[in-house]
Tab-separated table of C-alpha atoms in Angstrom:
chain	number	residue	atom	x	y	z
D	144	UNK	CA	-13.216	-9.424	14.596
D	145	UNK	CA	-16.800	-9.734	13.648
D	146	UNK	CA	-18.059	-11.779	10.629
D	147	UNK	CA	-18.895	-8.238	8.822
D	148	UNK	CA	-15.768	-7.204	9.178
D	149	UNK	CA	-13.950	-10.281	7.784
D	150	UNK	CA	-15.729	-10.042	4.639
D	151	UNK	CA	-14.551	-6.659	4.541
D	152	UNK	CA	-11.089	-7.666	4.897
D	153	UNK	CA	-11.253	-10.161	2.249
D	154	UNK	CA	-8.024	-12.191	2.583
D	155	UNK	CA	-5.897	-11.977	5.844
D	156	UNK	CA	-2.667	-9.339	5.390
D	157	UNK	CA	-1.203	-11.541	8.081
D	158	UNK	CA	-1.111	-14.919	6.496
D	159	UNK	CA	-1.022	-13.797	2.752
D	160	UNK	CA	1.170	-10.562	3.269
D	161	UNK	CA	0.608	-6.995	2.951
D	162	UNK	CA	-1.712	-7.501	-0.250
D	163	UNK	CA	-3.622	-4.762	-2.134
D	164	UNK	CA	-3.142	-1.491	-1.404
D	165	UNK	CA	-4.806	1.276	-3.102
D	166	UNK	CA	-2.926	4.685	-3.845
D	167	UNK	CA	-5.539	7.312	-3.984
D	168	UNK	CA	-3.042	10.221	-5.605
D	169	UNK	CA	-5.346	13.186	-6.274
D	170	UNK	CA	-8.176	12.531	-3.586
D	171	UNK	CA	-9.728	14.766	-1.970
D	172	UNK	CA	-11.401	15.082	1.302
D	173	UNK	CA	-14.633	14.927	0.405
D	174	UNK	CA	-14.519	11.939	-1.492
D	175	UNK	CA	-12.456	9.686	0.285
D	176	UNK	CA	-15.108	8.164	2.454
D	177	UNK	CA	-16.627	7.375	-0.528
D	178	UNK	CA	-14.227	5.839	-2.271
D	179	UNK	CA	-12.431	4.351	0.336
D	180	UNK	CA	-15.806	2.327	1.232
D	181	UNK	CA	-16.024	0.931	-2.366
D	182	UNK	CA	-12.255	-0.257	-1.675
D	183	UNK	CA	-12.744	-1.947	1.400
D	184	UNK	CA	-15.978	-3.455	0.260
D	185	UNK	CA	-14.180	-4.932	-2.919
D	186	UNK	CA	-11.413	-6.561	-0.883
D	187	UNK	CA	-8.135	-3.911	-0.772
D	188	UNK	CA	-6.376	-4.402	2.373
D	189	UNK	CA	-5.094	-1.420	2.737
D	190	UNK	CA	-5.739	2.547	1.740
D	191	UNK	CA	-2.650	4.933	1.152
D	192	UNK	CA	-2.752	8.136	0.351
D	193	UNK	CA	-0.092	10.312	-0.885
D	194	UNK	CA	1.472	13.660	1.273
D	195	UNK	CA	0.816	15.480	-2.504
D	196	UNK	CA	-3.073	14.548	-2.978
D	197	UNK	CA	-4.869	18.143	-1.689
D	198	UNK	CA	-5.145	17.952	2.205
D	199	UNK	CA	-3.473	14.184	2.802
D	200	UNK	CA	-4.163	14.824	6.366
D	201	UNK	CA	-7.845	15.375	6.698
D	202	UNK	CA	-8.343	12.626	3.982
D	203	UNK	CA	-6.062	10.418	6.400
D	204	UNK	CA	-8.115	10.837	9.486
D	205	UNK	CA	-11.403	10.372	7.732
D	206	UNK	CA	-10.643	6.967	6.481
D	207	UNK	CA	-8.407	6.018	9.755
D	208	UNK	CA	-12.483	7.099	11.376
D	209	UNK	CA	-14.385	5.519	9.478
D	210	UNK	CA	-12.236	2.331	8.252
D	211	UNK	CA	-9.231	2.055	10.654
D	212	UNK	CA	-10.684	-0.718	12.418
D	213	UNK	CA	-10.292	-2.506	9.456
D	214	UNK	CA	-8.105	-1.783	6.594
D	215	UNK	CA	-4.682	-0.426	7.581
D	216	UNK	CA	-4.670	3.153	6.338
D	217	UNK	CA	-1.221	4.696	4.878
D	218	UNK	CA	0.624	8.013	4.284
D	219	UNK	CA	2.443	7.587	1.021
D	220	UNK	CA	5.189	9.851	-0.471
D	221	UNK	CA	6.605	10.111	2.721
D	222	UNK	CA	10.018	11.816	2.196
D	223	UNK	CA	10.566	13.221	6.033
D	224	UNK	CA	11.205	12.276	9.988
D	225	UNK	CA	8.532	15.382	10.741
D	226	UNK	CA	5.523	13.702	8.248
D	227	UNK	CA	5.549	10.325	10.161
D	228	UNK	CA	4.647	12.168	13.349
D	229	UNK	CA	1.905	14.058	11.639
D	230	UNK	CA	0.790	10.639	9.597
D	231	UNK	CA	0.628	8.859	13.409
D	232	UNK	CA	-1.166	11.665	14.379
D	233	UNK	CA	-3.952	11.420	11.530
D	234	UNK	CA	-4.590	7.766	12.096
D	235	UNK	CA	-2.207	6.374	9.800
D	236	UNK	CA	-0.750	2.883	10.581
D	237	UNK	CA	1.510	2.326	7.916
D	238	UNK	CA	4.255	4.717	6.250
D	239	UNK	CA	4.492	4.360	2.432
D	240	UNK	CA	7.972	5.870	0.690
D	241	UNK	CA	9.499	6.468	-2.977
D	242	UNK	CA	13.440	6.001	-1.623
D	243	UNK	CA	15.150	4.008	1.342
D	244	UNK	CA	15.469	6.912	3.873
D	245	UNK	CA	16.679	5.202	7.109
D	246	UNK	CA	15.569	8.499	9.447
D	247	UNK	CA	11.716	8.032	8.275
D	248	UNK	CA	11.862	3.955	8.847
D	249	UNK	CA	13.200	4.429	12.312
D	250	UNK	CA	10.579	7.083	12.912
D	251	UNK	CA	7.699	4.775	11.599
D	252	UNK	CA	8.931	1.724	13.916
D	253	UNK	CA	9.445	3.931	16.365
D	254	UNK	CA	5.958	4.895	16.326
D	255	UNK	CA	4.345	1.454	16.020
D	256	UNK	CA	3.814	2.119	12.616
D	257	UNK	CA	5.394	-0.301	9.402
D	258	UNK	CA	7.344	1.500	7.102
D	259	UNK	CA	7.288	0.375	3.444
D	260	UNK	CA	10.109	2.066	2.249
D	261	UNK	CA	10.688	2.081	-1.831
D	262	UNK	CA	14.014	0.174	-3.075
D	263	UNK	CA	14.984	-0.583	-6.669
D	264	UNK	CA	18.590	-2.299	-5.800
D	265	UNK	CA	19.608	-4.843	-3.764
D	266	UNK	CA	21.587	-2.664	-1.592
D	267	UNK	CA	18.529	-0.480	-1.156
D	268	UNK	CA	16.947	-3.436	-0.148
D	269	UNK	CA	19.397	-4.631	2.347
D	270	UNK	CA	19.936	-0.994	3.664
D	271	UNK	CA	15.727	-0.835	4.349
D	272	UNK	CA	16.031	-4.111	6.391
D	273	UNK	CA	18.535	-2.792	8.492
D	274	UNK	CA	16.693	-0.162	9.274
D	275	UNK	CA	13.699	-2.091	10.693
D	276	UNK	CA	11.788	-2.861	7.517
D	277	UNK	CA	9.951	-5.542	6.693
D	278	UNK	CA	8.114	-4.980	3.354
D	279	UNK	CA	9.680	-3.082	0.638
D	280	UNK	CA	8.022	-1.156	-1.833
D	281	UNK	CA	9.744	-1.990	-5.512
D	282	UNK	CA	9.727	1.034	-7.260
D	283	UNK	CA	9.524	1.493	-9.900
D	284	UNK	CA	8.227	-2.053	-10.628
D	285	UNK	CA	8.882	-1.757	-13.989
D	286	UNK	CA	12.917	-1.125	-13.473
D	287	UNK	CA	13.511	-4.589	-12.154
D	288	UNK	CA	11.232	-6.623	-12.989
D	289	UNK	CA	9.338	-9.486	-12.269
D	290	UNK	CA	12.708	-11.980	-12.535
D	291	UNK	CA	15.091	-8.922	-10.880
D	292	UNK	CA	12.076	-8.814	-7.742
D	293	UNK	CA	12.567	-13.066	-7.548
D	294	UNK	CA	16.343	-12.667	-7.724
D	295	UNK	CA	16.471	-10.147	-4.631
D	296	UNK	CA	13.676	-12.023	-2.788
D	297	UNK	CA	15.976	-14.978	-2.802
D	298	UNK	CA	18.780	-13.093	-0.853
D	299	UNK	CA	16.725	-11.423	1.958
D	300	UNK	CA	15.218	-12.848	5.116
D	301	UNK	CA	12.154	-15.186	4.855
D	302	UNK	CA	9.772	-12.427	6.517
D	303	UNK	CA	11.045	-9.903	4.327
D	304	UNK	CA	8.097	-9.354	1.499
D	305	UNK	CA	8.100	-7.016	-1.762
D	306	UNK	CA	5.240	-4.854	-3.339
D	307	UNK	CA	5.847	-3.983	-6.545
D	308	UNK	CA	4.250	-0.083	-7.565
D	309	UNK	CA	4.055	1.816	-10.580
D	310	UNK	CA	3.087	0.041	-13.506
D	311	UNK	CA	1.179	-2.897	-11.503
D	312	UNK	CA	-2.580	-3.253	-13.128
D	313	UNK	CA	-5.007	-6.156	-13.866
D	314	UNK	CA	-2.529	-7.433	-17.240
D	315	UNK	CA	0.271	-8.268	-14.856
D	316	UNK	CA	-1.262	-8.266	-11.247
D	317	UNK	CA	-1.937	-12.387	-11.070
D	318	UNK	CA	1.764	-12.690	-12.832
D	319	UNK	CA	3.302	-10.464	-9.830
D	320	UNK	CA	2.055	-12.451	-7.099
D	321	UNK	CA	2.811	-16.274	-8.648
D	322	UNK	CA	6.348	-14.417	-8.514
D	323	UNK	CA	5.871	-14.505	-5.018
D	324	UNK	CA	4.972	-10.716	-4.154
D	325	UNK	CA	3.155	-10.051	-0.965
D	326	UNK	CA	1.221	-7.341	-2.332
D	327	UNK	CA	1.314	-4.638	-4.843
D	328	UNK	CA	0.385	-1.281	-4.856
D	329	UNK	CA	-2.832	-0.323	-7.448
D	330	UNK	CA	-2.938	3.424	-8.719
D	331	UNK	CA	-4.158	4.740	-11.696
D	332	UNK	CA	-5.622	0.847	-12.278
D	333	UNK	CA	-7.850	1.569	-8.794
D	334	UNK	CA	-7.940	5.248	-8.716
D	335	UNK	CA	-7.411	8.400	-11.036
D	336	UNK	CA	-8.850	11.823	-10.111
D	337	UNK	CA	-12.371	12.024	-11.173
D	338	UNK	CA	-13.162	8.374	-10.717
D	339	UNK	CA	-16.742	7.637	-8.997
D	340	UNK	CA	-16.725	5.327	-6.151
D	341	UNK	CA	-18.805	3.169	-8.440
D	342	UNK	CA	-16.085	3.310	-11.040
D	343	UNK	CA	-13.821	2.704	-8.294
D	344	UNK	CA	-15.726	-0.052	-6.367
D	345	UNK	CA	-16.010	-2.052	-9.859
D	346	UNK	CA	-12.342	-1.817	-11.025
D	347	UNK	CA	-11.430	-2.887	-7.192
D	348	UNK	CA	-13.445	-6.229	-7.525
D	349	UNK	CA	-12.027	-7.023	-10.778
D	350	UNK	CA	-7.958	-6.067	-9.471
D	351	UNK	CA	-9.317	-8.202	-6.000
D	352	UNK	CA	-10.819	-10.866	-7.982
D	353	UNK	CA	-7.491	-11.334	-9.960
D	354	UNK	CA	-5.705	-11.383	-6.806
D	355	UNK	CA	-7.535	-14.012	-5.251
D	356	UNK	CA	-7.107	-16.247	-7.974
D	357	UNK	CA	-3.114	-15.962	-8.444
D	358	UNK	CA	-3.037	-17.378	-4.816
């Protein structure tokens, strides 16, 4: 990896977790290069977008083009076995989920791809790491907790790391990860329909900025 494309990066996903991933609900083709840039620039390691944004699959291989190399791009809201293929097919490297479907995680590994499916029990939990996952989405965040997400990391396997989504923002972000979260999933906080990649590119550095000081 090149020195530009370090900085890019920001923090290593490998040795810190998954860490920020940006949900671009809404986007549309012709704005996701855009916006995706300001992301990576800021420091989000990773780009999903959702299956019900208009056109997921174009927007998919445009940032997987121009950014693949070096954020991990994601299909989120993936509900079935048929999507992964057509996520793996767009460039996607990374399968994002609202429920703990054991079909799509199989598919994902299957596919060299990680699956992050969304649990909001233990047994959802447990059920997802059968399956072959290795980072959970908690969803929504807000149902369990910060002390219910540090009660269920303490039962599952070391390598096992939780993002917490929905409700995650620059208030709470730093508070997330000193609970020992390997990343979190930014929406409405990163993105919302509309949104400039200027407006974009300067709430990412703040969200990054918070991040890299709750290490």
């Amino acid at each position: 990896m090149t020195t530009t494309e370090e900085k890019l990066m920001g923090e290593s996903p490998e040795t810190t977790g998954s860490g920020l991933v940006a949900i671009l609900r809404g986007i549309t083709p012709g704005e996701v290069a855009a916006v995706g840039a300001a992301l990576v620039e800021a420091g989000f390691h990773a780009i999903e977008v959702p299956l019900n944004s208009p056109d997921p699959f174009r927007s998919l291989e445009i940032l997987a083009a121009n950014f693949g190399a070096v954020c991990p791009i994601g299909a989120g809201t993936v509900l079935r076995v048929e999507e992964v293929e057509r996520a793996r097919a767009a460039g996607a490297t990374i399968i994002v989920s609202p429920d703990t479907n054991p079909e799509v995680i199989a598919a994902t590994v299957a596919g060299g791809m990680r699956p992050y499916p969304g649990v909001a029990t233990p047994t959802e939990a447990f059920a997802a790491v059968r399956a072959g996952a290795r980072s959970l989405k908690l969803f929504p965040s807000e149902a369990l907790g910060i002390s219910g997400m540090r009660a269920v990391r303490a039962v599952l396997p070391a390598e096992v790391e939780m993002l917490p989504v929905g409700g995650v923002d620059e208030s709470n972000l730093a508070e997330w990860r000193a609970a020992g979260a390997g990343g979190a999933g930014i929406g409405t906080a990163a993105y919302r329909p509309g949104d400039t990649a200027d407006q974009v590119r300067a709430k990412a550095r703040r969200l990054a900025a918070v991040w890299a000081s709750a290490r």
